[in-house]
């Protein structure tokens, strides 16, 4: 007897090699047909980091206007079934209040892949700053949540992973994935995090992108949630990608970030947690096209499954048999604001 979910489950196991090898197989599948060439970032020549004004302020219900529910099989082979908006709302996997959006994995049904949600912004962005104010991120064994941006024709128009980690790890990994010929310098980047990989080329066999570990305190998982979450802010220019993080109780949260003032001044946010810069060995303006924002939650899959005790096989059974383990596998988001010049 081969039910559909069983089939997906088996396919997922068959696809397992090693967690590291497989991370390169990420894709955001942003568009169905057209795959434009990588482009220069329009209108960005010579623009300095500095003042940006708000162009999107997604809060509560407005997330449903700005984002689509992406209901396709998980490209990273997770034990999830991404559902459409009607299904998500009917199953209470997503709901809003005037100042929050909740996105969660199912925590009541047994058997097969677990229902989950993945949101894609309708609009694409090039140079911008963004503030993601989060109360709670998915936590628990086997969870693999992410907040990231991605272009078409992966990886040729790039991927920027802002929050990503698995399985209650205490730390968060910030990464870029690009096409060929993009290396980050091994020293000289002004950031507080520690680089763990320098080759951003995700098209070649042996690279999973360039990464920086967020070494701030309480950036991820249960630690992050226990103190009320915090803010992840980003800035993309034609020559850099930067990430800042402030915990909820941090006394030094910049006013524009904390108080949603309608503008953003990354040049005043201090040293970033992670920074990726153009150099002779990487022209970021050529590696990145227009990006959508993605908020997702998968379970097991290439990374979290690979790390699970007993491997993917055990991970998928755990997901199937233990709905109660996913009570805390939810995002509770205050706002996502995007600022442009
Ligand atoms: C979730 O986000 C990460 C971003 O790092 C991406 O690589 C992965 O493919 C996504 N997984 C799913 C299941 O959508
Ligand atoms: C959805 O879940 C939340 C949190 O558990 C709960 O407060 C709310 O009443 C639920 N809504 C419905 C319609 O079941």
mmCIF file of C-alpha atoms and ligand atoms in Angstrom:
data_model
loop_
_atom_site.group_PDB
_atom_site.id
_atom_site.type_symbol
_atom_site.label_atom_id
_atom_site.label_comp_id
_atom_site.label_asym_id
_atom_site.label_seq_id
_atom_site.Cartn_x
_atom_site.Cartn_y
_atom_site.Cartn_z
ATOM 1 C CA UNK A 1 0.000 0.000 0.000
ATOM 2 C CA UNK A 2 1.665 3.210 -1.132
ATOM 3 C CA UNK A 3 -0.231 6.276 -0.071
ATOM 4 C CA UNK A 4 0.870 9.631 -1.431
ATOM 5 C CA UNK A 5 2.368 10.822 1.817
ATOM 6 C CA UNK A 6 4.180 7.524 2.212
ATOM 7 C CA UNK A 7 5.559 7.966 -1.264
ATOM 8 C CA UNK A 8 6.802 11.481 -0.504
ATOM 9 C CA UNK A 9 8.295 10.150 2.704
ATOM 10 C CA UNK A 10 10.191 7.416 0.860
ATOM 11 C CA UNK A 11 11.343 9.814 -1.827
ATOM 12 C CA UNK A 12 12.653 12.119 0.871
ATOM 13 C CA UNK A 13 14.702 9.345 2.438
ATOM 14 C CA UNK A 14 16.020 8.156 -0.908
ATOM 15 C CA UNK A 15 17.127 11.691 -1.631
ATOM 16 C CA UNK A 16 19.140 11.954 1.557
ATOM 17 C CA UNK A 17 22.880 12.115 1.127
ATOM 18 C CA UNK A 18 24.407 14.365 3.706
ATOM 19 C CA UNK A 19 22.991 17.482 5.216
ATOM 20 C CA UNK A 20 25.867 19.577 3.916
ATOM 21 C CA UNK A 21 25.803 18.264 0.394
ATOM 22 C CA UNK A 22 22.166 18.923 0.116
ATOM 23 C CA UNK A 23 21.887 22.418 1.378
ATOM 24 C CA UNK A 24 22.940 23.630 -2.049
ATOM 25 C CA UNK A 25 19.745 22.234 -3.479
ATOM 26 C CA UNK A 26 17.743 25.080 -2.103
ATOM 27 C CA UNK A 27 15.493 26.954 -4.369
ATOM 28 C CA UNK A 28 12.779 29.472 -3.932
ATOM 29 C CA UNK A 29 10.995 28.716 -7.201
ATOM 30 C CA UNK A 30 9.794 32.273 -7.380
ATOM 31 C CA UNK A 31 8.475 32.205 -10.890
ATOM 32 C CA UNK A 32 7.007 29.439 -12.953
ATOM 33 C CA UNK A 33 8.199 30.115 -16.456
ATOM 34 C CA UNK A 34 10.339 33.133 -17.191
ATOM 35 C CA UNK A 35 13.905 33.046 -15.938
ATOM 36 C CA UNK A 36 15.441 36.412 -16.777
ATOM 37 C CA UNK A 37 19.192 36.899 -16.884
ATOM 38 C CA UNK A 38 20.843 38.347 -13.802
ATOM 39 C CA UNK A 39 20.604 42.095 -14.017
ATOM 40 C CA UNK A 40 22.370 45.045 -12.601
ATOM 41 C CA UNK A 41 20.464 46.502 -9.725
ATOM 42 C CA UNK A 42 18.550 49.379 -11.284
ATOM 43 C CA UNK A 43 18.994 52.883 -10.086
ATOM 44 C CA UNK A 44 21.536 52.019 -7.460
ATOM 45 C CA UNK A 45 24.714 53.461 -8.889
ATOM 46 C CA UNK A 46 26.532 55.468 -6.299
ATOM 47 C CA UNK A 47 23.711 55.479 -3.746
ATOM 48 C CA UNK A 48 25.120 55.675 -0.236
ATOM 49 C CA UNK A 49 23.834 53.742 2.723
ATOM 50 C CA UNK A 50 21.675 56.094 4.721
ATOM 51 C CA UNK A 51 18.147 57.232 4.952
ATOM 52 C CA UNK A 52 15.427 55.048 3.462
ATOM 53 C CA UNK A 53 11.694 55.645 3.631
ATOM 54 C CA UNK A 54 9.053 53.053 4.214
ATOM 55 C CA UNK A 55 7.509 51.432 1.162
ATOM 56 C CA UNK A 56 5.802 48.438 2.808
ATOM 57 C CA UNK A 57 4.579 47.975 6.353
ATOM 58 C CA UNK A 58 3.113 44.513 6.744
ATOM 59 C CA UNK A 59 1.283 44.112 10.045
ATOM 60 C CA UNK A 60 -1.573 41.727 10.924
ATOM 61 C CA UNK A 61 -4.001 41.240 8.035
ATOM 62 C CA UNK A 62 -1.930 43.221 5.548
ATOM 63 C CA UNK A 63 0.464 40.255 5.368
ATOM 64 C CA UNK A 64 -2.327 38.449 3.541
ATOM 65 C CA UNK A 65 -2.433 41.240 0.934
ATOM 66 C CA UNK A 66 1.315 41.384 0.458
ATOM 67 C CA UNK A 67 2.107 37.662 0.441
ATOM 68 C CA UNK A 68 1.006 34.476 -1.289
ATOM 69 C CA UNK A 69 0.768 31.133 0.449
ATOM 70 C CA UNK A 70 3.129 28.873 -1.476
ATOM 71 C CA UNK A 71 1.582 25.428 -1.672
ATOM 72 C CA UNK A 72 4.033 23.154 -3.492
ATOM 73 C CA UNK A 73 6.201 20.226 -2.428
ATOM 74 C CA UNK A 74 9.092 21.303 -0.235
ATOM 75 C CA UNK A 75 12.230 21.678 -2.396
ATOM 76 C CA UNK A 76 14.382 20.733 0.578
ATOM 77 C CA UNK A 77 12.549 17.425 1.071
ATOM 78 C CA UNK A 78 11.009 18.217 4.402
ATOM 79 C CA UNK A 79 8.231 16.237 6.035
ATOM 80 C CA UNK A 80 5.758 19.036 5.435
ATOM 81 C CA UNK A 81 2.836 19.699 3.212
ATOM 82 C CA UNK A 82 2.658 23.399 2.441
ATOM 83 C CA UNK A 83 -0.962 24.483 2.302
ATOM 84 C CA UNK A 84 -2.805 27.260 0.516
ATOM 85 C CA UNK A 85 -4.407 30.190 2.283
ATOM 86 C CA UNK A 86 -7.912 28.724 2.569
ATOM 87 C CA UNK A 87 -6.554 25.537 4.096
ATOM 88 C CA UNK A 88 -4.234 27.447 6.413
ATOM 89 C CA UNK A 89 -7.055 29.640 7.711
ATOM 90 C CA UNK A 90 -9.536 26.773 7.973
ATOM 91 C CA UNK A 91 -7.028 24.769 10.034
ATOM 92 C CA UNK A 92 -6.011 27.763 12.104
ATOM 93 C CA UNK A 93 -2.426 27.392 10.868
ATOM 94 C CA UNK A 94 -2.438 31.093 10.169
ATOM 95 C CA UNK A 95 -4.360 33.884 11.864
ATOM 96 C CA UNK A 96 -3.883 37.544 12.533
ATOM 97 C CA UNK A 97 -4.749 40.201 15.072
ATOM 98 C CA UNK A 98 -4.393 43.932 14.617
ATOM 99 C CA UNK A 99 -0.713 43.663 15.441
ATOM 100 C CA UNK A 100 0.360 40.092 14.805
ATOM 101 C CA UNK A 101 0.573 37.340 12.239
ATOM 102 C CA UNK A 102 0.808 33.720 13.352
ATOM 103 C CA UNK A 103 2.067 30.969 11.033
ATOM 104 C CA UNK A 104 2.272 27.462 12.400
ATOM 105 C CA UNK A 105 2.733 23.804 11.636
ATOM 106 C CA UNK A 106 -0.184 21.523 12.445
ATOM 107 C CA UNK A 107 0.076 20.135 15.976
ATOM 108 C CA UNK A 108 -2.996 17.963 16.218
ATOM 109 C CA UNK A 109 -3.031 15.364 13.419
ATOM 110 C CA UNK A 110 -1.045 12.156 13.070
ATOM 111 C CA UNK A 111 0.225 10.460 9.942
ATOM 112 C CA UNK A 112 2.335 11.463 6.978
ATOM 113 C CA UNK A 113 3.719 14.902 6.326
ATOM 114 C CA UNK A 114 2.640 17.674 8.635
ATOM 115 C CA UNK A 115 0.769 20.665 7.257
ATOM 116 C CA UNK A 116 2.830 23.840 7.344
ATOM 117 C CA UNK A 117 3.004 27.254 5.740
ATOM 118 C CA UNK A 118 5.368 29.181 3.538
ATOM 119 C CA UNK A 119 4.758 32.799 2.514
ATOM 120 C CA UNK A 120 6.211 34.556 -0.542
ATOM 121 C CA UNK A 121 5.946 38.333 -0.958
ATOM 122 C CA UNK A 122 4.180 39.384 -4.139
ATOM 123 C CA UNK A 123 6.517 42.300 -4.643
ATOM 124 C CA UNK A 124 10.232 42.104 -5.464
ATOM 125 C CA UNK A 125 12.933 44.377 -4.111
ATOM 126 C CA UNK A 126 16.458 45.362 -5.082
ATOM 127 C CA UNK A 127 18.251 47.912 -2.872
ATOM 128 C CA UNK A 128 16.342 48.312 0.378
ATOM 129 C CA UNK A 129 16.417 48.104 4.145
ATOM 130 C CA UNK A 130 13.992 45.907 6.104
ATOM 131 C CA UNK A 131 12.958 45.410 9.717
ATOM 132 C CA UNK A 132 11.488 42.081 10.821
ATOM 133 C CA UNK A 133 10.026 42.347 14.323
ATOM 134 C CA UNK A 134 9.357 38.878 15.698
ATOM 135 C CA UNK A 135 7.829 37.769 19.010
ATOM 136 C CA UNK A 136 8.288 34.034 18.542
ATOM 137 C CA UNK A 137 9.948 31.788 16.011
ATOM 138 C CA UNK A 138 9.218 28.094 15.474
ATOM 139 C CA UNK A 139 11.035 25.967 18.021
ATOM 140 C CA UNK A 140 11.290 22.271 18.789
ATOM 141 C CA UNK A 141 13.002 19.148 17.582
ATOM 142 C CA UNK A 142 13.107 18.732 13.796
ATOM 143 C CA UNK A 143 12.039 22.304 13.025
ATOM 144 C CA UNK A 144 13.850 24.303 10.344
ATOM 145 C CA UNK A 145 12.438 27.830 10.153
ATOM 146 C CA UNK A 146 13.757 30.499 7.834
ATOM 147 C CA UNK A 147 13.334 34.149 6.912
ATOM 148 C CA UNK A 148 15.098 34.953 3.665
ATOM 149 C CA UNK A 149 14.988 36.621 0.254
ATOM 150 C CA UNK A 150 15.454 34.978 -3.097
ATOM 151 C CA UNK A 151 15.629 35.728 -6.837
ATOM 152 C CA UNK A 152 14.534 33.820 -9.917
ATOM 153 C CA UNK A 153 16.629 31.235 -11.664
ATOM 154 C CA UNK A 154 18.319 30.008 -8.501
ATOM 155 C CA UNK A 155 21.121 30.483 -7.668
ATOM 156 C CA UNK A 156 21.970 32.883 -10.506
ATOM 157 C CA UNK A 157 20.045 35.814 -9.037
ATOM 158 C CA UNK A 158 21.065 34.981 -5.512
ATOM 159 C CA UNK A 159 19.628 33.977 -2.155
ATOM 160 C CA UNK A 160 20.036 35.894 1.115
ATOM 161 C CA UNK A 161 19.306 33.857 4.256
ATOM 162 C CA UNK A 162 18.690 36.147 7.209
ATOM 163 C CA UNK A 163 17.313 33.841 9.885
ATOM 164 C CA UNK A 164 17.990 30.186 9.473
ATOM 165 C CA UNK A 165 18.782 27.346 11.830
ATOM 166 C CA UNK A 166 17.539 23.948 12.889
ATOM 167 C CA UNK A 167 16.410 22.024 15.850
ATOM 168 C CA UNK A 168 16.631 24.613 18.590
ATOM 169 C CA UNK A 169 20.237 25.431 17.809
ATOM 170 C CA UNK A 170 21.313 28.391 19.867
ATOM 171 C CA UNK A 171 22.754 30.184 16.897
ATOM 172 C CA UNK A 172 21.599 31.568 13.615
ATOM 173 C CA UNK A 173 23.335 31.312 10.267
ATOM 174 C CA UNK A 174 23.319 34.215 7.801
ATOM 175 C CA UNK A 175 24.227 33.164 4.244
ATOM 176 C CA UNK A 176 24.484 34.237 0.643
ATOM 177 C CA UNK A 177 24.099 31.842 -2.256
ATOM 178 C CA UNK A 178 25.177 33.003 -5.697
ATOM 179 C CA UNK A 179 26.218 31.814 -9.133
ATOM 180 C CA UNK A 180 29.901 31.200 -10.029
ATOM 181 C CA UNK A 181 32.764 33.529 -9.090
ATOM 182 C CA UNK A 182 31.810 35.008 -5.769
ATOM 183 C CA UNK A 183 34.191 34.705 -2.830
ATOM 184 C CA UNK A 184 34.086 36.722 0.370
ATOM 185 C CA UNK A 185 37.424 37.971 1.743
ATOM 186 C CA UNK A 186 38.719 35.948 4.692
ATOM 187 C CA UNK A 187 39.369 39.079 6.717
ATOM 188 C CA UNK A 188 38.529 42.732 6.847
ATOM 189 C CA UNK A 189 34.733 42.530 6.942
ATOM 190 C CA UNK A 190 33.365 44.777 9.673
ATOM 191 C CA UNK A 191 30.950 42.544 11.578
ATOM 192 C CA UNK A 192 30.468 40.948 14.974
ATOM 193 C CA UNK A 193 29.571 37.453 13.749
ATOM 194 C CA UNK A 194 32.073 34.826 12.712
ATOM 195 C CA UNK A 195 32.414 33.689 9.131
ATOM 196 C CA UNK A 196 32.155 29.944 8.620
ATOM 197 C CA UNK A 197 32.292 29.702 4.810
ATOM 198 C CA UNK A 198 33.605 32.097 2.152
ATOM 199 C CA UNK A 199 32.652 30.646 -1.226
ATOM 200 C CA UNK A 200 29.194 31.970 -2.083
ATOM 201 C CA UNK A 201 28.908 29.995 -5.333
ATOM 202 C CA UNK A 202 26.026 27.599 -4.812
ATOM 203 C CA UNK A 203 26.059 26.331 -8.383
ATOM 204 C CA UNK A 204 29.186 24.259 -7.919
ATOM 205 C CA UNK A 205 29.122 20.854 -6.321
ATOM 206 C CA UNK A 206 31.049 21.531 -3.199
ATOM 207 C CA UNK A 207 29.729 24.838 -2.051
ATOM 208 C CA UNK A 208 26.743 25.547 0.104
ATOM 209 C CA UNK A 209 27.161 29.304 0.062
ATOM 210 C CA UNK A 210 29.109 31.732 2.238
ATOM 211 C CA UNK A 211 27.955 32.031 5.837
ATOM 212 C CA UNK A 212 28.347 33.987 9.038
ATOM 213 C CA UNK A 213 27.306 32.682 12.420
ATOM 214 C CA UNK A 214 25.356 35.196 14.475
ATOM 215 C CA UNK A 215 27.276 35.299 17.743
ATOM 216 C CA UNK A 216 24.926 37.714 19.532
ATOM 217 C CA UNK A 217 23.209 36.341 22.601
ATOM 218 C CA UNK A 218 19.790 34.705 22.188
ATOM 219 C CA UNK A 219 19.437 35.080 18.411
ATOM 220 C CA UNK A 220 17.482 31.910 17.704
ATOM 221 C CA UNK A 221 15.048 29.271 18.896
ATOM 222 C CA UNK A 222 14.008 28.851 22.564
ATOM 223 C CA UNK A 223 16.551 31.442 23.739
ATOM 224 C CA UNK A 224 15.141 33.998 21.349
ATOM 225 C CA UNK A 225 11.548 33.206 22.302
ATOM 226 C CA UNK A 226 12.094 33.155 26.050
ATOM 227 C CA UNK A 227 12.959 36.846 26.128
ATOM 228 C CA UNK A 228 10.193 37.973 23.790
ATOM 229 C CA UNK A 229 12.042 37.711 20.485
ATOM 230 C CA UNK A 230 13.598 40.724 18.847
ATOM 231 C CA UNK A 231 14.412 42.520 15.620
ATOM 232 C CA UNK A 232 16.285 41.392 12.539
ATOM 233 C CA UNK A 233 17.153 44.320 10.309
ATOM 234 C CA UNK A 234 18.827 44.139 6.919
ATOM 235 C CA UNK A 235 20.251 46.414 4.293
ATOM 236 C CA UNK A 236 20.952 45.532 0.676
ATOM 237 C CA UNK A 237 22.902 48.021 -1.469
ATOM 238 C CA UNK A 238 24.470 47.405 -4.865
ATOM 239 C CA UNK A 239 27.681 46.378 -3.152
ATOM 240 C CA UNK A 240 26.735 44.896 0.244
ATOM 241 C CA UNK A 241 24.323 42.772 2.261
ATOM 242 C CA UNK A 242 24.177 43.377 6.018
ATOM 243 C CA UNK A 243 22.225 41.956 8.936
ATOM 244 C CA UNK A 244 21.706 43.406 12.437
ATOM 245 C CA UNK A 245 20.039 41.727 15.373
ATOM 246 C CA UNK A 246 18.707 43.163 18.649
ATOM 247 C CA UNK A 247 17.044 41.097 21.358
ATOM 248 C CA UNK A 248 13.765 42.487 22.801
ATOM 249 C CA UNK A 249 15.455 43.622 26.003
ATOM 250 C CA UNK A 250 18.522 45.136 24.331
ATOM 251 C CA UNK A 251 18.892 48.733 25.614
ATOM 252 C CA UNK A 252 20.516 49.805 22.338
ATOM 253 C CA UNK A 253 17.781 49.115 19.807
ATOM 254 C CA UNK A 254 17.794 52.068 17.368
ATOM 255 C CA UNK A 255 14.682 54.201 17.576
ATOM 256 C CA UNK A 256 13.682 53.722 13.907
ATOM 257 C CA UNK A 257 13.788 49.956 14.432
ATOM 258 C CA UNK A 258 12.037 49.844 17.792
ATOM 259 C CA UNK A 259 9.376 52.475 17.226
ATOM 260 C CA UNK A 260 8.483 51.956 13.573
ATOM 261 C CA UNK A 261 9.099 55.604 12.729
ATOM 262 C CA UNK A 262 8.509 55.239 8.992
ATOM 263 C CA UNK A 263 12.129 55.555 7.939
ATOM 264 C CA UNK A 264 15.332 53.593 8.427
ATOM 265 C CA UNK A 265 18.941 54.732 8.787
ATOM 266 C CA UNK A 266 21.178 51.674 8.686
ATOM 267 C CA UNK A 267 24.240 53.917 8.726
ATOM 268 C CA UNK A 268 23.345 54.616 12.366
ATOM 269 C CA UNK A 269 22.680 51.038 13.437
ATOM 270 C CA UNK A 270 26.261 50.301 14.454
ATOM 271 C CA UNK A 271 28.324 47.269 13.625
ATOM 272 C CA UNK A 272 26.309 44.601 11.815
ATOM 273 C CA UNK A 273 26.126 40.993 12.905
ATOM 274 C CA UNK A 274 26.944 39.877 9.386
ATOM 275 C CA UNK A 275 28.291 41.717 6.345
ATOM 276 C CA UNK A 276 28.968 40.568 2.812
ATOM 277 C CA UNK A 277 30.738 43.036 0.519
ATOM 278 C CA UNK A 278 31.654 43.331 -3.137
ATOM 279 C CA UNK A 279 35.355 43.044 -3.935
ATOM 280 C CA UNK A 280 37.606 41.972 -6.807
ATOM 281 C CA UNK A 281 36.517 38.418 -6.103
ATOM 282 C CA UNK A 282 32.775 39.110 -6.155
ATOM 283 C CA UNK A 283 30.590 41.704 -7.810
ATOM 284 C CA UNK A 284 27.393 41.500 -5.782
ATOM 285 C CA UNK A 285 25.534 43.811 -8.162
ATOM 286 C CA UNK A 286 25.943 41.174 -10.884
ATOM 287 C CA UNK A 287 25.115 38.234 -8.637
ATOM 288 C CA UNK A 288 21.785 39.460 -7.318
ATOM 289 C CA UNK A 289 18.546 40.264 -9.112
ATOM 290 C CA UNK A 290 15.199 41.399 -7.694
ATOM 291 C CA UNK A 291 14.210 39.350 -4.634
ATOM 292 C CA UNK A 292 11.014 38.346 -2.905
ATOM 293 C CA UNK A 293 10.772 37.860 0.871
ATOM 294 C CA UNK A 294 10.042 34.342 2.116
ATOM 295 C CA UNK A 295 9.010 33.153 5.559
ATOM 296 C CA UNK A 296 8.952 29.385 5.901
ATOM 297 C CA UNK A 297 8.859 26.527 8.313
ATOM 298 C CA UNK A 298 9.870 23.087 7.273
ATOM 299 C CA UNK A 299 10.373 19.976 9.372
ATOM 300 C CA UNK A 300 13.205 17.472 8.913
ATOM 301 C CA UNK A 301 14.364 17.807 5.311
ATOM 302 C CA UNK A 302 17.928 17.957 4.104
ATOM 303 C CA UNK A 303 19.318 19.911 7.005
ATOM 304 C CA UNK A 304 17.137 19.283 10.079
ATOM 305 C CA UNK A 305 16.557 15.658 9.066
ATOM 306 C CA UNK A 306 20.254 15.099 8.514
ATOM 307 C CA UNK A 307 20.971 16.342 12.045
ATOM 308 C CA UNK A 308 18.205 14.345 13.747
ATOM 309 C CA UNK A 309 19.201 11.372 15.961
ATOM 310 C CA UNK A 310 18.728 8.387 13.684
ATOM 311 C CA UNK A 311 18.658 10.561 10.573
ATOM 312 C CA UNK A 312 15.886 11.590 8.246
ATOM 313 C CA UNK A 313 14.065 8.345 8.540
ATOM 314 C CA UNK A 314 13.662 8.737 12.289
ATOM 315 C CA UNK A 315 12.906 12.429 11.859
ATOM 316 C CA UNK A 316 10.041 11.819 9.444
ATOM 317 C CA UNK A 317 8.517 9.174 11.752
ATOM 318 C CA UNK A 318 8.786 11.561 14.655
ATOM 319 C CA UNK A 319 6.971 14.248 12.666
ATOM 320 C CA UNK A 320 4.276 11.845 11.588
ATOM 321 C CA UNK A 321 3.640 10.328 15.031
ATOM 322 C CA UNK A 322 4.013 13.270 17.407
ATOM 323 C CA UNK A 323 1.734 16.197 16.647
ATOM 324 C CA UNK A 324 2.055 17.390 20.234
ATOM 325 C CA UNK A 325 5.776 18.009 19.689
ATOM 326 C CA UNK A 326 4.915 20.865 17.328
ATOM 327 C CA UNK A 327 2.897 23.076 19.662
ATOM 328 C CA UNK A 328 5.684 25.635 19.684
ATOM 329 C CA UNK A 329 6.489 25.352 15.993
ATOM 330 C CA UNK A 330 5.063 28.747 15.118
ATOM 331 C CA UNK A 331 6.029 32.213 13.975
ATOM 332 C CA UNK A 332 4.401 35.131 15.764
ATOM 333 C CA UNK A 333 5.389 38.231 13.823
ATOM 334 C CA UNK A 334 4.761 41.836 14.834
ATOM 335 C CA UNK A 335 5.697 43.401 11.529
ATOM 336 C CA UNK A 336 7.862 43.303 8.433
ATOM 337 C CA UNK A 337 8.658 46.745 7.046
ATOM 338 C CA UNK A 338 10.584 47.437 3.867
ATOM 339 C CA UNK A 339 12.261 50.765 3.155
ATOM 340 C CA UNK A 340 13.567 52.071 -0.142
ATOM 341 C CA UNK A 341 15.374 55.181 -1.346
HETATM 342 C C1 LIG B 1 13.220 27.423 3.892
HETATM 343 O O1 LIG B 1 14.147 28.429 3.857
HETATM 344 C C2 LIG B 1 15.455 28.090 3.537
HETATM 345 C C3 LIG B 1 16.213 29.361 3.516
HETATM 346 O O2 LIG B 1 17.397 29.171 3.974
HETATM 347 C C4 LIG B 1 15.527 27.420 2.202
HETATM 348 O O3 LIG B 1 16.829 27.079 1.885
HETATM 349 C C5 LIG B 1 14.676 26.234 2.233
HETATM 350 O O4 LIG B 1 14.626 25.685 0.948
HETATM 351 C C6 LIG B 1 13.294 26.549 2.691
HETATM 352 N N1 LIG B 1 12.685 25.359 2.987
HETATM 353 C C7 LIG B 1 11.501 25.148 2.688
HETATM 354 C C8 LIG B 1 11.052 23.856 3.070
HETATM 355 O O5 LIG B 1 10.763 25.956 2.174
HETATM 356 C C1 LIG B 2 -6.469 29.452 16.697
HETATM 357 O O1 LIG B 2 -5.396 29.177 17.612
HETATM 358 C C2 LIG B 2 -5.230 30.158 18.605
HETATM 359 C C3 LIG B 2 -3.994 29.786 19.407
HETATM 360 O O2 LIG B 2 -4.026 28.493 19.851
HETATM 361 C C4 LIG B 2 -6.455 30.274 19.444
HETATM 362 O O3 LIG B 2 -6.291 31.281 20.409
HETATM 363 C C5 LIG B 2 -7.643 30.587 18.561
HETATM 364 O O4 LIG B 2 -8.805 30.602 19.329
HETATM 365 C C6 LIG B 2 -7.743 29.577 17.456
HETATM 366 N N1 LIG B 2 -8.820 29.987 16.550
HETATM 367 C C7 LIG B 2 -9.705 29.144 16.084
HETATM 368 C C8 LIG B 2 -10.713 29.692 15.129
HETATM 369 O O5 LIG B 2 -9.705 27.953 16.383
#
